[in-house]
Short mmCIF file of C-alpha atoms (C1' of nucleotides) in Angstrom, two decimals:
data_model
loop_
_atom_site.label_atom_id
_atom_site.label_comp_id
_atom_site.label_asym_id
_atom_site.label_seq_id
_atom_site.Cartn_x
_atom_site.Cartn_y
_atom_site.Cartn_z
CA MET A 1 20.76 -25.57 -9.91
CA TYR A 2 19.30 -26.12 -6.44
CA GLY A 3 22.05 -24.62 -4.29
CA GLN A 4 20.38 -21.25 -3.85
CA ILE A 5 16.92 -22.52 -3.02
CA GLU A 6 18.46 -24.94 -0.53
CA LYS A 7 20.11 -22.08 1.33
CA VAL A 8 16.92 -20.06 1.43
CA ILE A 9 14.76 -22.95 2.60
CA SER A 10 17.33 -23.92 5.23
CA SER A 11 17.03 -20.44 6.67
CA PHE A 12 13.35 -21.20 7.32
CA ILE A 13 13.18 -24.88 8.25
CA ASP A 14 15.54 -27.85 8.74
CA LEU A 15 15.27 -30.56 6.11
CA ASP A 16 17.42 -33.67 5.80
CA LYS A 17 18.93 -34.57 2.47
CA SER A 18 16.24 -37.01 1.38
CA GLU A 19 13.49 -34.54 2.17
CA PHE A 20 15.26 -31.84 0.24
CA ASP A 21 15.89 -34.13 -2.74
CA TYR A 22 12.24 -35.10 -2.74
CA PHE A 23 11.34 -31.42 -2.72
CA THR A 24 13.63 -30.48 -5.61
CA SER A 25 12.45 -33.47 -7.64
CA LYS A 26 9.08 -31.74 -7.80
CA LEU A 27 10.41 -28.42 -9.10
CA GLN A 28 10.40 -27.38 -12.72
CA VAL A 29 13.01 -25.13 -14.30
CA LYS A 30 11.88 -22.30 -16.52
CA HIS A 31 13.99 -19.99 -18.66
CA LEU A 32 12.68 -16.60 -19.69
CA LYS A 33 13.82 -14.06 -22.24
CA ARG A 34 13.78 -10.36 -21.48
CA LYS A 35 10.19 -9.03 -21.56
CA GLU A 36 8.72 -12.51 -21.48
CA LEU A 37 5.53 -12.83 -19.40
CA ILE A 38 4.90 -15.75 -17.05
CA LEU A 39 1.50 -14.58 -15.86
CA SER A 40 -1.04 -12.30 -17.48
CA GLU A 41 -4.08 -10.75 -15.89
CA GLY A 42 -7.09 -12.99 -16.15
CA GLN A 43 -5.05 -16.14 -15.51
CA VAL A 44 -5.04 -17.92 -12.18
CA CYS A 45 -1.70 -17.90 -10.38
CA SER A 46 -1.28 -21.56 -9.46
CA ASN A 47 2.49 -21.61 -9.01
CA SER A 48 5.04 -19.84 -6.91
CA TYR A 49 8.38 -18.96 -8.44
CA PHE A 50 11.88 -18.90 -7.03
CA ILE A 51 14.41 -16.76 -8.88
CA ASN A 52 17.73 -18.46 -9.53
CA LYS A 53 19.00 -15.72 -11.82
CA GLY A 54 17.58 -12.54 -13.30
CA CYS A 55 14.70 -10.41 -12.15
CA LEU A 56 10.94 -10.05 -12.35
CA ARG A 57 8.50 -7.18 -12.14
CA TYR A 58 4.77 -7.32 -11.69
CA PHE A 59 2.43 -4.64 -12.91
CA TYR A 60 -1.22 -3.79 -13.34
CA ASN A 61 -2.88 -2.36 -16.42
CA VAL A 62 -4.79 0.74 -15.38
CA ASN A 63 -6.54 2.68 -18.14
CA GLY A 64 -4.12 1.29 -20.69
CA GLU A 65 -1.14 2.26 -18.58
CA GLU A 66 1.24 0.01 -16.68
CA VAL A 67 1.49 0.48 -12.91
CA THR A 68 4.49 -1.33 -11.48
CA GLY A 69 3.92 -3.08 -8.17
CA GLN A 70 7.23 -4.65 -7.24
CA PHE A 71 10.59 -6.01 -8.42
CA PHE A 72 12.10 -9.35 -7.42
CA PHE A 73 15.71 -10.50 -7.75
CA GLU A 74 17.85 -13.59 -7.23
CA ASN A 75 16.76 -15.75 -4.26
CA GLY A 76 13.38 -14.00 -4.14
CA TRP A 77 9.97 -15.61 -4.34
CA TYR A 78 7.01 -14.43 -6.34
CA ALA A 79 3.37 -15.45 -6.46
CA ASP A 80 0.23 -13.39 -6.81
CA PHE A 81 -0.85 -14.38 -3.34
CA GLY A 82 -4.38 -13.11 -3.80
CA SER A 83 -5.02 -15.24 -6.86
CA TYR A 84 -2.92 -18.15 -5.55
CA LEU A 85 -4.97 -18.42 -2.36
CA SER A 86 -8.40 -17.72 -3.78
CA GLY A 87 -8.10 -19.48 -7.12
CA LYS A 88 -9.54 -16.37 -8.73
CA PRO A 89 -8.07 -14.76 -11.86
CA SER A 90 -5.12 -12.49 -11.20
CA ASP A 91 -5.11 -8.81 -12.04
CA GLN A 92 -1.32 -8.82 -12.18
CA ASN A 93 1.07 -9.30 -15.05
CA ILE A 94 4.52 -10.61 -14.30
CA GLU A 95 7.43 -10.37 -16.67
CA ALA A 96 11.17 -10.93 -16.73
CA LEU A 97 13.23 -7.76 -17.05
CA GLU A 98 16.40 -9.70 -17.85
CA LYS A 99 17.21 -13.23 -19.02
CA THR A 100 15.83 -15.11 -16.05
CA GLU A 101 15.99 -18.62 -14.65
CA LEU A 102 13.14 -19.70 -12.39
CA LEU A 103 12.29 -22.72 -10.30
CA VAL A 104 8.58 -23.37 -10.50
CA LEU A 105 6.76 -24.75 -7.46
CA PRO A 106 3.19 -25.70 -8.42
CA LYS A 107 0.55 -25.05 -5.78
CA ALA A 108 -0.57 -28.68 -5.96
CA VAL A 109 2.94 -29.78 -5.02
CA LEU A 110 3.22 -27.42 -2.07
CA ASP A 111 -0.25 -28.38 -0.84
CA LYS A 112 0.83 -32.02 -0.97
CA LEU A 113 4.06 -31.21 0.87
CA PHE A 114 2.06 -29.60 3.68
CA ILE A 115 0.58 -33.05 4.30
CA GLU A 116 3.56 -35.27 3.54
CA ILE A 117 6.18 -33.17 5.34
CA PRO A 118 4.41 -31.06 7.95
CA LYS A 119 7.51 -28.91 8.45
CA PHE A 120 6.60 -27.28 5.16
CA GLU A 121 3.58 -25.72 6.79
CA LYS A 122 5.89 -23.51 8.75
CA PHE A 123 7.69 -22.64 5.55
CA GLY A 124 4.37 -21.69 3.95
CA ARG A 125 3.38 -19.53 6.88
CA LEU A 126 6.73 -17.74 6.96
CA ILE A 127 6.57 -17.03 3.25
CA ALA A 128 3.07 -15.62 3.71
CA GLU A 129 4.15 -13.46 6.62
CA LYS A 130 7.06 -12.17 4.58
CA ALA A 131 4.68 -11.29 1.78
CA PHE A 132 2.49 -9.38 4.19
CA LEU A 133 5.39 -7.44 5.67
CA GLY A 134 6.71 -6.69 2.19
CA ILE A 135 3.51 -5.14 0.95
CA ARG A 136 3.02 -3.27 4.21
CA GLN A 137 6.44 -1.74 3.84
CA TYR A 138 5.61 -0.63 0.31
CA THR A 139 2.33 0.86 1.49
CA GLU A 140 4.05 2.76 4.26
CA MET A 141 6.52 4.11 1.77
CA LEU A 142 3.66 5.44 -0.33
CA THR A 143 1.77 6.94 2.59
CA LYS A 144 4.64 8.33 4.66
CA GLN A 145 7.10 9.63 2.09
CA THR A 146 7.20 12.18 -0.71
CA PRO A 147 8.30 10.94 -4.13
CA GLU A 148 11.75 12.45 -3.56
CA GLU A 149 12.11 10.73 -0.19
CA ARG A 150 11.02 7.46 -1.77
CA TYR A 151 13.70 7.73 -4.42
CA LEU A 152 16.44 8.62 -1.93
CA ASN A 153 15.35 5.75 0.25
CA LEU A 154 15.42 3.36 -2.69
CA ILE A 155 19.01 4.34 -3.46
CA LYS A 156 19.95 3.61 0.13
CA GLU A 157 17.93 0.47 0.78
CA ARG A 158 17.70 -1.25 -2.58
CA PRO A 159 20.63 -0.22 -4.77
CA LYS A 160 19.99 -3.27 -6.96
CA VAL A 161 16.78 -1.65 -8.15
CA ILE A 162 18.64 1.52 -9.11
CA GLU A 163 21.37 -0.42 -10.89
CA ARG A 164 19.35 -2.97 -12.78
CA ILE A 165 15.89 -1.55 -13.43
CA PRO A 166 15.10 0.96 -16.20
CA GLN A 167 14.16 4.37 -14.86
CA HIS A 168 10.63 4.50 -16.19
CA TYR A 169 9.75 1.32 -14.31
CA ILE A 170 11.25 2.80 -11.16
CA ALA A 171 9.16 5.93 -11.66
CA SER A 172 6.04 3.82 -11.94
CA TYR A 173 7.00 1.86 -8.82
CA LEU A 174 7.46 5.13 -6.93
CA GLY A 175 4.05 6.32 -8.05
CA ILE A 176 5.23 9.04 -10.44
CA LYS A 177 5.89 9.57 -14.16
CA PRO A 178 9.30 9.44 -15.87
CA PRO A 179 9.68 13.22 -16.33
CA SER A 180 9.05 13.67 -12.61
CA LEU A 181 11.74 11.19 -11.73
CA SER A 182 14.11 13.02 -14.04
CA ARG A 183 13.34 16.28 -12.25
CA ILE A 184 13.83 14.66 -8.87
CA ARG A 185 17.21 13.31 -10.00
CA LYS A 186 18.16 16.77 -11.22
CA ARG A 187 17.05 18.34 -7.93
CA ILE A 188 19.18 15.89 -5.99
CA LEU A 189 22.22 16.54 -8.19
CA ASP A 190 21.80 20.33 -7.96
CA ASN A 191 21.64 20.21 -4.17
CA LYS A 192 24.94 18.37 -3.88
CA MET B 1 -21.52 -10.53 24.70
CA TYR B 2 -20.11 -13.41 22.64
CA GLY B 3 -22.84 -13.74 20.02
CA GLN B 4 -21.06 -11.73 17.36
CA ILE B 5 -17.66 -13.33 17.72
CA GLU B 6 -19.30 -16.76 17.63
CA LYS B 7 -20.89 -15.97 14.27
CA VAL B 8 -17.62 -14.71 12.83
CA ILE B 9 -15.59 -17.67 14.06
CA SER B 10 -18.21 -20.13 12.84
CA SER B 11 -17.83 -18.67 9.37
CA PHE B 12 -14.18 -19.80 9.49
CA ILE B 13 -14.17 -23.06 11.43
CA ASP B 14 -16.61 -25.45 13.12
CA LEU B 15 -16.42 -25.53 16.90
CA ASP B 16 -18.65 -27.45 19.28
CA LYS B 17 -20.15 -25.70 22.27
CA SER B 18 -17.54 -26.77 24.79
CA GLU B 19 -14.71 -25.64 22.54
CA PHE B 20 -16.37 -22.32 21.99
CA ASP B 21 -17.02 -21.84 25.71
CA TYR B 22 -13.41 -22.66 26.43
CA PHE B 23 -12.39 -20.07 23.86
CA THR B 24 -14.62 -17.29 25.20
CA SER B 25 -13.51 -18.02 28.77
CA LYS B 26 -10.06 -16.79 27.70
CA LEU B 27 -11.29 -13.48 26.27
CA GLN B 28 -11.19 -10.19 28.13
CA VAL B 29 -13.68 -7.39 27.63
CA LYS B 30 -12.43 -3.86 27.24
CA HIS B 31 -14.43 -0.63 27.12
CA LEU B 32 -12.99 2.46 25.49
CA LYS B 33 -14.01 6.10 25.53
CA ARG B 34 -13.89 8.19 22.37
CA LYS B 35 -10.24 9.06 21.53
CA GLU B 36 -8.87 6.47 23.94
CA LEU B 37 -5.73 4.67 22.74
CA ILE B 38 -5.23 0.92 23.12
CA LEU B 39 -1.81 0.80 21.51
CA SER B 40 0.83 3.48 21.09
CA GLU B 41 3.92 3.36 18.93
CA GLY B 42 6.85 1.86 20.75
CA GLN B 43 4.68 -0.77 22.45
CA VAL B 44 4.57 -4.37 21.32
CA CYS B 45 1.20 -5.52 19.99
CA SER B 46 0.65 -8.75 21.89
CA ASN B 47 -3.13 -8.97 21.56
CA SER B 48 -5.63 -9.10 18.79
CA TYR B 49 -8.93 -7.29 19.21
CA PHE B 50 -12.43 -8.12 18.10
CA ILE B 51 -14.86 -5.21 17.88
CA ASN B 52 -18.25 -5.84 19.48
CA LYS B 53 -19.38 -2.25 19.19
CA GLY B 54 -17.82 1.02 18.03
CA CYS B 55 -14.89 1.62 15.76
CA LEU B 56 -11.12 1.88 15.69
CA ARG B 57 -8.60 3.68 13.56
CA TYR B 58 -4.88 3.12 13.39
CA PHE B 59 -2.41 5.81 12.42
CA TYR B 60 1.27 6.60 12.17
CA ASN B 61 3.03 9.72 13.38
CA VAL B 62 5.04 11.14 10.50
CA ASN B 63 6.90 14.41 11.12
CA GLY B 64 4.46 15.28 13.88
CA GLU B 65 1.49 14.59 11.65
CA GLU B 66 -0.99 11.74 11.85
CA VAL B 67 -1.30 9.44 8.84
CA THR B 68 -4.38 7.25 9.05
CA GLY B 69 -3.91 3.65 7.92
CA GLN B 70 -7.29 2.00 8.32
CA PHE B 71 -10.69 1.98 10.06
CA PHE B 72 -12.32 -1.05 11.67
CA PHE B 73 -15.98 -1.52 12.66
CA GLU B 74 -18.23 -4.01 14.43
CA ASN B 75 -17.24 -7.64 13.85
CA GLY B 76 -13.82 -6.62 12.57
CA TRP B 77 -10.44 -7.75 13.89
CA TYR B 78 -7.43 -5.59 14.55
CA ALA B 79 -3.83 -6.36 15.40
CA ASP B 80 -0.61 -4.76 14.25
CA PHE B 81 0.37 -7.91 12.47
CA GLY B 82 3.96 -6.82 11.98
CA SER B 83 4.56 -6.22 15.67
CA TYR B 84 2.35 -9.13 16.73
CA LEU B 85 4.35 -11.63 14.69
CA SER B 86 7.82 -10.26 15.26
CA GLY B 87 7.48 -9.14 18.87
CA LYS B 88 9.08 -5.86 17.87
CA PRO B 89 7.71 -2.46 18.94
CA SER B 90 4.83 -1.21 16.83
CA ASP B 91 4.96 1.99 14.83
CA GLN B 92 1.18 2.22 14.90
CA ASN B 93 -1.19 3.97 17.24
CA ILE B 94 -4.70 2.64 17.57
CA GLU B 95 -7.58 4.57 19.04
CA ALA B 96 -11.32 4.35 19.42
CA LEU B 97 -13.27 6.90 17.39
CA GLU B 98 -16.49 6.18 19.30
CA LYS B 99 -17.40 4.54 22.58
CA THR B 100 -16.13 1.06 21.82
CA GLU B 101 -16.44 -2.43 23.27
CA LEU B 102 -13.65 -4.88 22.47
CA LEU B 103 -12.94 -8.52 23.10
CA VAL B 104 -9.24 -8.97 23.75
CA LEU B 105 -7.51 -12.15 22.60
CA PRO B 106 -3.96 -12.28 23.98
CA LYS B 107 -1.33 -13.76 21.69
CA ALA B 108 -0.33 -16.26 24.39
CA VAL B 109 -3.90 -17.56 24.44
CA LEU B 110 -4.13 -17.97 20.69
CA ASP B 111 -0.73 -19.64 20.54
CA LYS B 112 -1.92 -22.10 23.17
CA LEU B 113 -5.16 -22.71 21.28
CA PHE B 114 -3.15 -23.61 18.16
CA ILE B 115 -1.80 -26.55 20.16
CA GLU B 116 -4.85 -27.49 22.22
CA ILE B 117 -7.42 -27.16 19.43
CA PRO B 118 -5.60 -27.55 16.10
CA LYS B 119 -8.65 -26.27 14.21
CA PHE B 120 -7.62 -22.83 15.40
CA GLU B 121 -4.57 -22.97 13.17
CA LYS B 122 -6.83 -22.69 10.19
CA PHE B 123 -8.57 -19.77 11.84
CA GLY B 124 -5.19 -18.09 12.35
CA ARG B 125 -4.17 -18.65 8.77
CA LEU B 126 -7.46 -17.32 7.40
CA ILE B 127 -7.21 -14.20 9.54
CA ALA B 128 -3.66 -13.64 8.27
CA GLU B 129 -4.71 -14.11 4.68
CA LYS B 130 -7.54 -11.65 5.18
CA ALA B 131 -5.10 -9.13 6.60
CA PHE B 132 -2.87 -9.55 3.57
CA LEU B 133 -5.72 -9.12 1.11
CA GLY B 134 -6.97 -6.08 3.03
CA ILE B 135 -3.70 -4.22 2.86
CA ARG B 136 -3.18 -5.19 -0.75
CA GLN B 137 -6.56 -3.74 -1.62
CA TYR B 138 -5.63 -0.51 0.13
CA THR B 139 -2.32 -0.38 -1.71
CA GLU B 140 -4.00 -0.91 -5.05
CA MET B 141 -6.42 1.89 -4.24
CA LEU B 142 -3.47 4.22 -3.66
CA THR B 143 -1.59 3.17 -6.79
CA LYS B 144 -4.43 2.80 -9.26
CA GLN B 145 -6.81 5.60 -8.38
CA THR B 146 -6.81 9.39 -8.17
CA PRO B 147 -7.90 10.95 -4.87
CA GLU B 148 -11.29 11.75 -6.36
CA GLU B 149 -11.76 8.17 -7.57
CA ARG B 150 -10.75 6.91 -4.15
CA TYR B 151 -13.39 9.04 -2.47
CA LEU B 152 -16.13 8.03 -4.91
CA ASN B 153 -15.17 4.41 -4.43
CA LEU B 154 -15.28 4.78 -0.67
CA ILE B 155 -18.81 6.16 -0.85
CA LYS B 156 -19.83 3.15 -2.91
CA GLU B 157 -17.94 0.38 -1.14
CA ARG B 158 -17.71 1.50 2.48
CA PRO B 159 -20.56 3.87 3.25
CA LYS B 160 -19.99 3.22 6.96
CA VAL B 161 -16.72 5.10 6.72
CA ILE B 162 -18.45 8.10 5.15
CA GLU B 163 -21.23 8.05 7.74
CA ARG B 164 -19.26 7.51 10.91
CA ILE B 165 -15.74 8.85 10.43
CA PRO B 166 -14.82 12.56 10.63
CA GLN B 167 -13.77 13.98 7.29
CA HIS B 168 -10.22 14.90 8.20
CA TYR B 169 -9.48 11.28 9.11
CA ILE B 170 -10.98 10.17 5.82
CA ALA B 171 -8.78 12.68 4.01
CA SER B 172 -5.72 11.26 5.72
CA TYR B 173 -6.81 7.72 4.88
CA LEU B 174 -7.19 8.72 1.22
CA GLY B 175 -3.71 10.23 1.22
CA ILE B 176 -4.77 13.88 0.99
CA LYS B 177 -5.34 16.91 3.27
CA PRO B 178 -8.71 18.14 4.52
CA PRO B 179 -8.95 21.17 2.20
CA SER B 180 -8.37 18.86 -0.75
CA LEU B 181 -11.16 16.56 0.32
CA SER B 182 -13.44 19.57 0.68
CA ARG B 183 -12.61 20.64 -2.87
CA ILE B 184 -13.22 17.14 -4.16
CA ARG B 185 -16.61 17.08 -2.45
CA LYS B 186 -17.45 20.42 -4.00
CA ARG B 187 -16.32 19.23 -7.44
CA ILE B 188 -18.57 16.18 -7.15
CA LEU B 189 -21.57 18.27 -6.05
CA ASP B 190 -21.04 20.81 -8.84
CA ASN B 191 -20.96 18.08 -11.48
CA LYS B 192 -24.31 16.67 -10.45
"C1'" DT C 1 -28.62 23.94 27.50
"C1'" DT C 2 -24.40 25.72 27.16
"C1'" DC C 3 -19.81 26.30 25.74
"C1'" DA C 4 -15.42 24.58 24.57
"C1'" DT C 5 -13.78 21.63 21.27
"C1'" DT C 6 -13.79 19.56 17.11
"C1'" DT C 7 -14.79 19.64 12.51
"C1'" DC C 8 -15.59 21.50 7.83
"C1'" DT C 9 -15.22 24.86 4.33
"C1'" DT C 10 -13.30 28.54 1.80
"C1'" DA C 11 -9.88 31.75 -0.14
"C1'" DA C 12 -5.31 33.11 -1.86
"C1'" DC C 13 -1.20 31.61 -2.92
"C1'" DT C 14 2.63 28.06 -3.61
"C1'" DT C 15 4.52 23.87 -5.12
"C1'" DG C 16 5.36 19.91 -7.59
"C1'" DG C 17 3.74 16.32 -10.44
"C1'" DG C 18 1.22 15.37 -15.11
"C1'" DT C 19 1.18 15.97 -20.14
"C1'" DT C 20 3.05 16.27 -24.51
"C1'" DA C 21 6.46 16.35 -27.63
"C1'" DA C 22 11.05 16.72 -29.16
"C1'" DC C 23 15.65 15.30 -29.01
"C1'" DG C 24 19.68 12.77 -27.81
"C1'" DT C 25 21.56 8.59 -25.79
"C1'" DT C 26 21.91 3.86 -24.72
"C1'" DT C 27 21.12 -0.83 -25.44
"C1'" DA C 28 19.63 -5.34 -27.19
"C1'" DG C 29 19.64 -8.50 -30.67
"C1'" DT C 30 21.22 -9.89 -34.96
"C1'" DA D 1 29.40 -3.52 -35.75
"C1'" DC D 2 24.88 -2.01 -37.08
"C1'" DT D 3 20.27 -0.72 -36.54
"C1'" DA D 4 15.85 -0.46 -34.50
"C1'" DA D 5 13.91 -0.16 -30.28
"C1'" DA D 6 14.03 1.32 -25.78
"C1'" DC D 7 15.25 4.72 -22.66
"C1'" DG D 8 16.24 9.34 -20.32
"C1'" DT D 9 16.04 14.26 -20.21
"C1'" DT D 10 14.24 18.65 -21.00
"C1'" DA D 11 10.95 22.45 -21.91
"C1'" DA D 12 6.46 24.75 -21.68
"C1'" DC D 13 2.25 24.66 -19.99
"C1'" DC D 14 -1.56 22.87 -17.05
"C1'" DC D 15 -3.76 21.51 -13.00
"C1'" DA D 16 -4.60 19.46 -8.55
"C1'" DA D 17 -3.01 19.10 -4.05
"C1'" DG D 18 -0.44 21.51 -0.19
"C1'" DT D 19 -0.23 25.49 2.98
"C1'" DT D 20 -1.99 28.81 5.92
"C1'" DA D 21 -5.35 31.20 8.08
"C1'" DA D 22 -9.92 32.59 9.06
"C1'" DG D 23 -14.50 31.82 10.12
"C1'" DA D 24 -18.76 28.98 10.34
"C1'" DA D 25 -21.00 24.85 11.74
"C1'" DA D 26 -21.51 20.75 14.28
"C1'" DT D 27 -20.78 18.10 18.26
"C1'" DG D 28 -19.99 16.20 22.80
"C1'" DA D 29 -19.46 16.56 27.75
"C1'" DA D 30 -20.94 18.79 31.78
#
DNA sequence: TTCATTTCTTAACTTGGGTTAACGTTTAGT
DNA sequence: ACTAAACGTTAACCCAAGTTAAGAAATGAA
């Protein structure tokens, strides 16, 4: 149950066994069905989530249409950082795309850990920095690449997304509509 | 010289006079001509910059073309956070768009301040969080809005950009080309 | 003030994504 | 294994942004 999160945390900071056990004792396990939401817009994001198994996607509702922001897989973390930090309602929705098992880390617990085990502050900072770099990479993809380049790059860099995520969500993530992605796929096939 | 930065820092953390004087004693002043670069791609960003007067823009070179990422004005901070944190070469170029006066805060100085005056850690975290929220807002603008909506929103939310920045840089920032921005402006005028 | 440079607009044409709707395929859940 | 729901592709048409090039206007540096 806690093997994966232990590996990930160890890659950030060194904890001895008692510290780690104390940490895991504060986690909650959550099982999600396909399409089940953990966070809806308007709610405050007061947890962060570690993915043991399955995958998540977050999306915005824009004029009644879903705009996909990102996908997360095993060993990934998710929180709506904006809402989490500010305590303001989130404008994101987050749902499971497969049967998913999460470890839930409430903000109150992490805030307490910052004080009780100061090493966790470094962990918090590194997670935040990773979040920043992640969104910057996505932004650069949008600003520097054409939709076709984005798709080709996704195949190369994140094959998991291609394999496990339905095409219309991928289209939305790439900033285009499903028929466009179909045409791009056809164009790529024709040019081979 | 240090009046503006004092106000901004005070809005984040409380410093007494000696602490603040110690801080400012570590700052360098830098004057830039219009179009002068402070950072070019390939260099490591090992300073952060506070703008006393003037404005900055950062951009990427993509296939020989400039893609504008953001504008910064008086009392704003700039650093290429990715390069600053990782120590890796930046892919950003940053230039002054007007005669500009900067206060330069070297990374080594801030790192030392984290240790000597722990209150500065909070300052560092808040700056990082602000950077994250800033880029997320930009990303949401790109994913949720049409170019025309982006321009109308810019007029409303950041009139300084409209007033002080040449149109072709604004176009690039909005993710479009100058003729498109001209057409959008015409469309808006015609519908009034 | 002058003049080179930068900036903005416009026009004509191209390109590629959006829209809608239909159809066929795949998949999840029972 | 069956069925309803979800998903992917295609076609026809529309429309906005890209491209290129030309010329006008604004601006900054001397």
